[in-house]
Structure formats: C-alpha cells, structure tokens
PDB file of C-alpha atoms in Angstrom:
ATOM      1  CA  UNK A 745      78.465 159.765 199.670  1.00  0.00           C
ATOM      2  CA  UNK A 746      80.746 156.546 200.385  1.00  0.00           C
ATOM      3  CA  UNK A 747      81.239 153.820 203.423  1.00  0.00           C
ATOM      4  CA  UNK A 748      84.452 154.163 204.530  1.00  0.00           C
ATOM      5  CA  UNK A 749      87.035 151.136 205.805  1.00  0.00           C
ATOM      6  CA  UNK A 750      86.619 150.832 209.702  1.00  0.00           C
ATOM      7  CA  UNK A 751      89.687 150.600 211.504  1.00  0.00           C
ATOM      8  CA  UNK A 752      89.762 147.505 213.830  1.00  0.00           C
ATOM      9  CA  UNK A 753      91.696 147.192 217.536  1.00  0.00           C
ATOM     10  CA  UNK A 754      94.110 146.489 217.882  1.00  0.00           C
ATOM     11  CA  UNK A 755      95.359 148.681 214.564  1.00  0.00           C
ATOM     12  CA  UNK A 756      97.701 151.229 216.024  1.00  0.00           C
ATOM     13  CA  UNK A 757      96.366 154.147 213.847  1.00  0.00           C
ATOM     14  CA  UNK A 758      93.403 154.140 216.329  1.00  0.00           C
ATOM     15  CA  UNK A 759      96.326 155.606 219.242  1.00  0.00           C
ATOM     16  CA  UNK A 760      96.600 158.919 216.856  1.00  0.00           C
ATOM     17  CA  UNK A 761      95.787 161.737 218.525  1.00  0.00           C
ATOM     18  CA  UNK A 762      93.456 163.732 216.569  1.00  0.00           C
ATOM     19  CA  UNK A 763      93.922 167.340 215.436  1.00  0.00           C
ATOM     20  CA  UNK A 764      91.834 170.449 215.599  1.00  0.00           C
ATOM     21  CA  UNK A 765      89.935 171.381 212.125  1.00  0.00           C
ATOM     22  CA  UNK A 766      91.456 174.908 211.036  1.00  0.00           C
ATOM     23  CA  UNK A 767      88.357 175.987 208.947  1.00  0.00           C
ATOM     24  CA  UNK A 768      85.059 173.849 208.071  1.00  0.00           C
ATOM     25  CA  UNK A 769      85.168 173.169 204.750  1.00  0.00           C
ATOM     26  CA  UNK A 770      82.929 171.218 201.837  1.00  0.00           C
ATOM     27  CA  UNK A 771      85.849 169.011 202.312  1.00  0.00           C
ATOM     28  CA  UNK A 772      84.533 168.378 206.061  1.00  0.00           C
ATOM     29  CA  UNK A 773      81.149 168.002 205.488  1.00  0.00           C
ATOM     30  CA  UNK A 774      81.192 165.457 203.014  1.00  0.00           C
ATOM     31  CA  UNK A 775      83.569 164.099 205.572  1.00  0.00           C
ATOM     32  CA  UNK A 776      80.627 164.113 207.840  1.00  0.00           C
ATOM     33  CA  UNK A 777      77.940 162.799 205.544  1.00  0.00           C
ATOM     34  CA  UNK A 778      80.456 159.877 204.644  1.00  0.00           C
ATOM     35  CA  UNK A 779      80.780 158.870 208.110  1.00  0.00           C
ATOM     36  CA  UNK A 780      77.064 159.587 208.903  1.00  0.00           C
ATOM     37  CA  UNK A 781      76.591 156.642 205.941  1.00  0.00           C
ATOM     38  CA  UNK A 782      79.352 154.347 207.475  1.00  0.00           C
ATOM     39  CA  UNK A 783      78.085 154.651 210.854  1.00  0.00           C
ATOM     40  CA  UNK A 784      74.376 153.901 210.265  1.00  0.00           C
ATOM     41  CA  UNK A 785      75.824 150.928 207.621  1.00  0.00           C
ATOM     42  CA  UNK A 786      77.694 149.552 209.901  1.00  0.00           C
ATOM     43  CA  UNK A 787      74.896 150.177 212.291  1.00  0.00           C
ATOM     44  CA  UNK A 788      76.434 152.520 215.073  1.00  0.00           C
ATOM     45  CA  UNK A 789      75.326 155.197 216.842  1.00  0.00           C
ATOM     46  CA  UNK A 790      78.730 157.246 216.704  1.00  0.00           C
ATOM     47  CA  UNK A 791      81.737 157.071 214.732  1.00  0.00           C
ATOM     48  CA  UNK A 792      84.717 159.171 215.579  1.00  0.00           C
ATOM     49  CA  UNK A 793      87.091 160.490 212.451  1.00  0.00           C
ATOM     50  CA  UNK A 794      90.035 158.506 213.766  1.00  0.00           C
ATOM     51  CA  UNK A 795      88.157 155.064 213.486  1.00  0.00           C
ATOM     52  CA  UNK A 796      88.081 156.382 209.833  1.00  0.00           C
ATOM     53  CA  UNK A 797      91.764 156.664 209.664  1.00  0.00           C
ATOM     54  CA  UNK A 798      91.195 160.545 209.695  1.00  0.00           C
ATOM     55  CA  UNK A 799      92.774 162.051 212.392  1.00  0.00           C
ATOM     56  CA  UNK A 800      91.039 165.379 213.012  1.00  0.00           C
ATOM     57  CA  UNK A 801      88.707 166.563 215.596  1.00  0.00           C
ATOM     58  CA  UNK A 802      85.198 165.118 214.000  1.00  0.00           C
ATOM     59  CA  UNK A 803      82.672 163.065 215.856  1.00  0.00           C
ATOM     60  CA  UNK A 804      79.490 162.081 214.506  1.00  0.00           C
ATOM     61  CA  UNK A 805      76.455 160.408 216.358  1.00  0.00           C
ATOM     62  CA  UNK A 806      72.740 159.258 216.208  1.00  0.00           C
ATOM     63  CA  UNK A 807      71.014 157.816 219.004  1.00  0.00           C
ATOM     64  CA  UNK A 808      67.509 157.998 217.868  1.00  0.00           C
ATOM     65  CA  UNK A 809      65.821 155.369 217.382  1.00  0.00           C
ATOM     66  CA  UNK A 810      64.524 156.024 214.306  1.00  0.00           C
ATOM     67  CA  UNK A 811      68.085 157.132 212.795  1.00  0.00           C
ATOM     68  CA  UNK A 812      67.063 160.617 211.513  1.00  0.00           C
ATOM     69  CA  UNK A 813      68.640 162.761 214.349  1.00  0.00           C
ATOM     70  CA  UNK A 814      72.089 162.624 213.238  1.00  0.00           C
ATOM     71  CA  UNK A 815      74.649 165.204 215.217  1.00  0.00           C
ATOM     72  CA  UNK A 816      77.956 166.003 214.312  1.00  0.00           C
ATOM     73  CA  UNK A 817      80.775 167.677 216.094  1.00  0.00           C
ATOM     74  CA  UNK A 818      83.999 169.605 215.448  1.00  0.00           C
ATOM     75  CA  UNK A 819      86.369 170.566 217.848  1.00  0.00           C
ATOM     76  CA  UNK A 820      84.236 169.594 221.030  1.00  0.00           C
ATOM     77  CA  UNK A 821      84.686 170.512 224.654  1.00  0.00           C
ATOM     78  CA  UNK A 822      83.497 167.930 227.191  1.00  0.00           C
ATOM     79  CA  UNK A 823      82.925 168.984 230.612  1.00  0.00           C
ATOM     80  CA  UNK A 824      81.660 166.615 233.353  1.00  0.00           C
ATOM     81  CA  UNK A 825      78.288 168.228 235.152  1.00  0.00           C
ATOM     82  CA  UNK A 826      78.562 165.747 238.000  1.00  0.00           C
ATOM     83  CA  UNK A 827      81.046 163.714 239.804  1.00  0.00           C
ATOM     84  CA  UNK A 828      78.198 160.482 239.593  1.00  0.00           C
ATOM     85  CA  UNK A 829      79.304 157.695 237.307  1.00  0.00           C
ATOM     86  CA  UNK A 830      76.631 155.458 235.870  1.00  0.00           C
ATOM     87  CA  UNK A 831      78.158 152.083 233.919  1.00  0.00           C
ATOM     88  CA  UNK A 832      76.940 151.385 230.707  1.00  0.00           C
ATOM     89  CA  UNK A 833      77.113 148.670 228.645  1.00  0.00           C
ATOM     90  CA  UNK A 834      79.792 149.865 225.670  1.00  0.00           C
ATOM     91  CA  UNK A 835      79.894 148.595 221.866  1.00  0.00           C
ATOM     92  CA  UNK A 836      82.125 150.159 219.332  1.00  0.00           C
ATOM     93  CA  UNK A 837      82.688 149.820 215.616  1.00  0.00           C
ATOM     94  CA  UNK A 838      86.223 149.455 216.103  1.00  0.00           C
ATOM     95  CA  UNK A 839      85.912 146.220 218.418  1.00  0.00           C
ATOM     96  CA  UNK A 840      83.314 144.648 216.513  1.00  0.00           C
ATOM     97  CA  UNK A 841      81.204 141.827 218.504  1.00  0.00           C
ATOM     98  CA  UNK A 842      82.507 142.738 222.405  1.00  0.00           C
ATOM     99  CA  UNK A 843      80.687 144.777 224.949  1.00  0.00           C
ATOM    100  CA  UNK A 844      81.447 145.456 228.519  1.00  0.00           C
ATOM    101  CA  UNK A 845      80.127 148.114 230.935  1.00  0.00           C
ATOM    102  CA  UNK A 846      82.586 151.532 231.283  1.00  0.00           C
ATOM    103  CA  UNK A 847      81.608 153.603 233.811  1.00  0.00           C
ATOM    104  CA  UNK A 848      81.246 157.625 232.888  1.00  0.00           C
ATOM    105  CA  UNK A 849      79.845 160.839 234.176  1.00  0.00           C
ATOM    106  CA  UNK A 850      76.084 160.485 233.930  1.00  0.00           C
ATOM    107  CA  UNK A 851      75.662 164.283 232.789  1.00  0.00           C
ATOM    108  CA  UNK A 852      77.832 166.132 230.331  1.00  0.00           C
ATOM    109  CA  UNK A 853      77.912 169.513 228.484  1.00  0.00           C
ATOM    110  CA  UNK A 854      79.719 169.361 224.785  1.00  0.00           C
ATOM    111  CA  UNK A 855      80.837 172.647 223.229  1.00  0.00           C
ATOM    112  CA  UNK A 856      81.595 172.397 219.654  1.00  0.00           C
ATOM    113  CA  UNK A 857      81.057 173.576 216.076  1.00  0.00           C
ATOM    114  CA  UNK A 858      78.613 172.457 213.736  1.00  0.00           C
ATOM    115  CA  UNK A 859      78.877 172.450 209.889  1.00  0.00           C
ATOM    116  CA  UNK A 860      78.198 175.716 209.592  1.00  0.00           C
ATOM    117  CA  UNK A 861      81.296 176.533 212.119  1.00  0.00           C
ATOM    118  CA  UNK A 862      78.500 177.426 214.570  1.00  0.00           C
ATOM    119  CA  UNK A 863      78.737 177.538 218.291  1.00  0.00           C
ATOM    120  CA  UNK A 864      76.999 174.745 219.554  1.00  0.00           C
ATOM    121  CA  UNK A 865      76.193 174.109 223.614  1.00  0.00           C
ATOM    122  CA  UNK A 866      74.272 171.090 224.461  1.00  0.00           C
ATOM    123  CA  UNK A 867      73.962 169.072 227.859  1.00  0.00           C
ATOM    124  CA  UNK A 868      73.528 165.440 227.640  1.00  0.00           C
ATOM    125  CA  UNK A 869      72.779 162.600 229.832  1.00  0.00           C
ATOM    126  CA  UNK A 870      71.985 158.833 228.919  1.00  0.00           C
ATOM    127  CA  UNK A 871      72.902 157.442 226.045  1.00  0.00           C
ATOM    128  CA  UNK A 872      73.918 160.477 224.056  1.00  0.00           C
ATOM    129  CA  UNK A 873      76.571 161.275 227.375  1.00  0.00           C
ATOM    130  CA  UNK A 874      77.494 157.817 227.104  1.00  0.00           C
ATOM    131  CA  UNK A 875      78.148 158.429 222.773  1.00  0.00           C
ATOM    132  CA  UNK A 876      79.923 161.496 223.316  1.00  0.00           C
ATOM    133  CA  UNK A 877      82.288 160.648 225.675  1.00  0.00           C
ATOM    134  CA  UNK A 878      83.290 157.410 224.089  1.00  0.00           C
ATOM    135  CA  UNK A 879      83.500 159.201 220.374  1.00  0.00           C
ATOM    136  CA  UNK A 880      85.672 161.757 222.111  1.00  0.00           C
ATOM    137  CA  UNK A 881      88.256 159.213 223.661  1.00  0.00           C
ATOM    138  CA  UNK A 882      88.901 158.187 220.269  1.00  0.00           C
ATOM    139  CA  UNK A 883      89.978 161.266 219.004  1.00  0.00           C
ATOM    140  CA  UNK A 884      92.566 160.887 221.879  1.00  0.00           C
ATOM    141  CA  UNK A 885      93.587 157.380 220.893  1.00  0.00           C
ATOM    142  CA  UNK A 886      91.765 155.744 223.557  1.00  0.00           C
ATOM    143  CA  UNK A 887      89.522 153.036 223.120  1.00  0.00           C
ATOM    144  CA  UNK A 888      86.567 151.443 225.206  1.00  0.00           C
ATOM    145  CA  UNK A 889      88.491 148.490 226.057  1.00  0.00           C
ATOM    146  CA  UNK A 890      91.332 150.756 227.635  1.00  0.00           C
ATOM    147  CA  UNK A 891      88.654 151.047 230.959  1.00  0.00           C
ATOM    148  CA  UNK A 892      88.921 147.014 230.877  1.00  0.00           C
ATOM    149  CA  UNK A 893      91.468 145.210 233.302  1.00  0.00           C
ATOM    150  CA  UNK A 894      94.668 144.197 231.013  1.00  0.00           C
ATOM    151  CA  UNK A 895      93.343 140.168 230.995  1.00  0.00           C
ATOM    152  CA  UNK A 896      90.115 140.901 228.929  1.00  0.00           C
ATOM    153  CA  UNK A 897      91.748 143.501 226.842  1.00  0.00           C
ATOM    154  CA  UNK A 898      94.444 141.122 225.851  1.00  0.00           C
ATOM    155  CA  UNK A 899      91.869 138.356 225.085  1.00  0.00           C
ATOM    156  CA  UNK A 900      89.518 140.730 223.092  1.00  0.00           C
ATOM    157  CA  UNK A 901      92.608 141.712 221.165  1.00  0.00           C
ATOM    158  CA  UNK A 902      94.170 138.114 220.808  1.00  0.00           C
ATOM    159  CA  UNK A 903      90.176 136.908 219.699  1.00  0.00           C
ATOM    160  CA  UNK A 904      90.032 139.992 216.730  1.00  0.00           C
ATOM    161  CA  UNK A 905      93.645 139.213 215.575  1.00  0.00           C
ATOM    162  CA  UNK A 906      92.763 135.681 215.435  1.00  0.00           C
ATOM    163  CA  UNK A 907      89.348 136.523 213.718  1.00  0.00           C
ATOM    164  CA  UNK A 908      91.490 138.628 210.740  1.00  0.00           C
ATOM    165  CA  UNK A 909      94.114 136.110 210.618  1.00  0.00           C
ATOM    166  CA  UNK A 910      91.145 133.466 209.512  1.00  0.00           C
ATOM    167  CA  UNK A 911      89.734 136.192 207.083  1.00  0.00           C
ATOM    168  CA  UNK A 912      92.689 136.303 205.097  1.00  0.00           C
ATOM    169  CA  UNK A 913      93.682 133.085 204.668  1.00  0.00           C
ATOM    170  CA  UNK A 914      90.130 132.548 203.409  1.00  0.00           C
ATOM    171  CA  UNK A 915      90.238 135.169 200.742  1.00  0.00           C
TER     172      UNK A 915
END
C-alpha cells in the first residue's frame, strides 16, 4: 500500500469529471486500499478518486469512530429519500484547514459496486449521507466550497494559494 499526493483547490484537475470503471480489477482494489491509507493518514473520513488525480468513479469512506469500517464505492447512484435539508458543518482533504456548513438531503440511498463488482444498496442518513454526497460531487468536479457565496470561496482560494506560494519559497 502507498499515500498518495492530495490534490489541493484550487488545482483544476479537481473540475475532471470522473469516469465509470469498465471492470473491477486488482488494479482497482489496490486503488482502494491506497486511498483507504491516504484518507485515514491524512485523517479523513472520505476521499474521492479525483482528489487522487484519478479520475474514475471510486469513492472511499469511514465514519466510524474507531476507523475499522471502511466502505468503498464504484460507480454509485445517489438518490435523495427526502426533500429535508439538514446543514452540516463540511471539511475536505482537498481544502485543507476551512469548514463551513453545506446544506444536503438528510436521507440518501447509494447504489453501487463493491470490490467484488457486487450490487450494493444501502440508505444513509447523518454523517455517512453527509460523506457520500460530498465524495460524490467530486467525482463531478465539484467541490464543498462551490455551495459557498463567491466572496468566501475566493478568499479560501486566495488564503491556500498564498499558503503554497510560502511553501515553496521555503523549500
């Protein structure tokens, strides 16, 4: 297994749409298993292929506390089981140090394949909702601070190219 680079906003990569997975492979799963290790690393809860600079239809999450439950999913489905939308306050690996609340569907179902290229069916509220919805924007280039009005996206964005800018001329 390996940690993978994270990609960081505003790095246009992250706006690739991602593609459907013809066939799961032993090419996939260590895939999986390498993001599973970046993602508890890093630590997350989720990581999305595309915030790996892989642009294919793979999400992987954990939101257990004790980081043992890990999920992953290929090709998902999302479908909304209720027009109620709860905010929650969203973090992501790709905008490292900013949250603000997004609002989303409180209930979900996710249809998807597993590693095995199983079927998989699961409704989800809570957190887990919350993980698979915002995993799932990425693979359609959209990031958390897309729900944000223009001014704070700009100034999260301006703040992280700032904060690389400083990194480099320090190396």
């Amino acid at each position: 297994m390996a940690l993978l680079p994270i990609l960081h906003f505003p790095d246009p990569r992250l706006r690739t749409k991602a593609k459907p997975i013809l066939e799961v492979t032993d090419q996939i799963r260590t895939l999986a298993a390498d993001m599973l290790e970046t993602m508890y690393a890093a630590p997350g809860v989720g990581l999305a292929a595309t915030q790996v600079n892989q642009h294919i239809e793979l999400i992987v999450i954990d939101v257990s506390e004790t980081k043992d439950q890990p999920m992953v999913f290929i090709n998902a489905k999302i479908t909304p089981l209720t027009e109620e939308l709860v905010p929650y306050e969203e973090g992501c690996l790709s905008v490292p140090e900013y949250t603000d609340s997004v609002n989303r569907p409180a209930r979900i179902r996710i249809e998807a394949l597993d590693l095995d290229g199983k079927a998989v069916k699961i409704d989800a509220d809570g957190l887990l909702a919350v993980c698979i919805q915002h995993e799932m924007d990425h693979l359609s280039g959209k990031l958390f601070v897309d729900y944000l009005s223009p001014l704070k996206r700009q100034r999260i964005k301006d703040k992280l190219v700032k904060r690389e800018r400083e990194k480099v001329r320090v190396r």
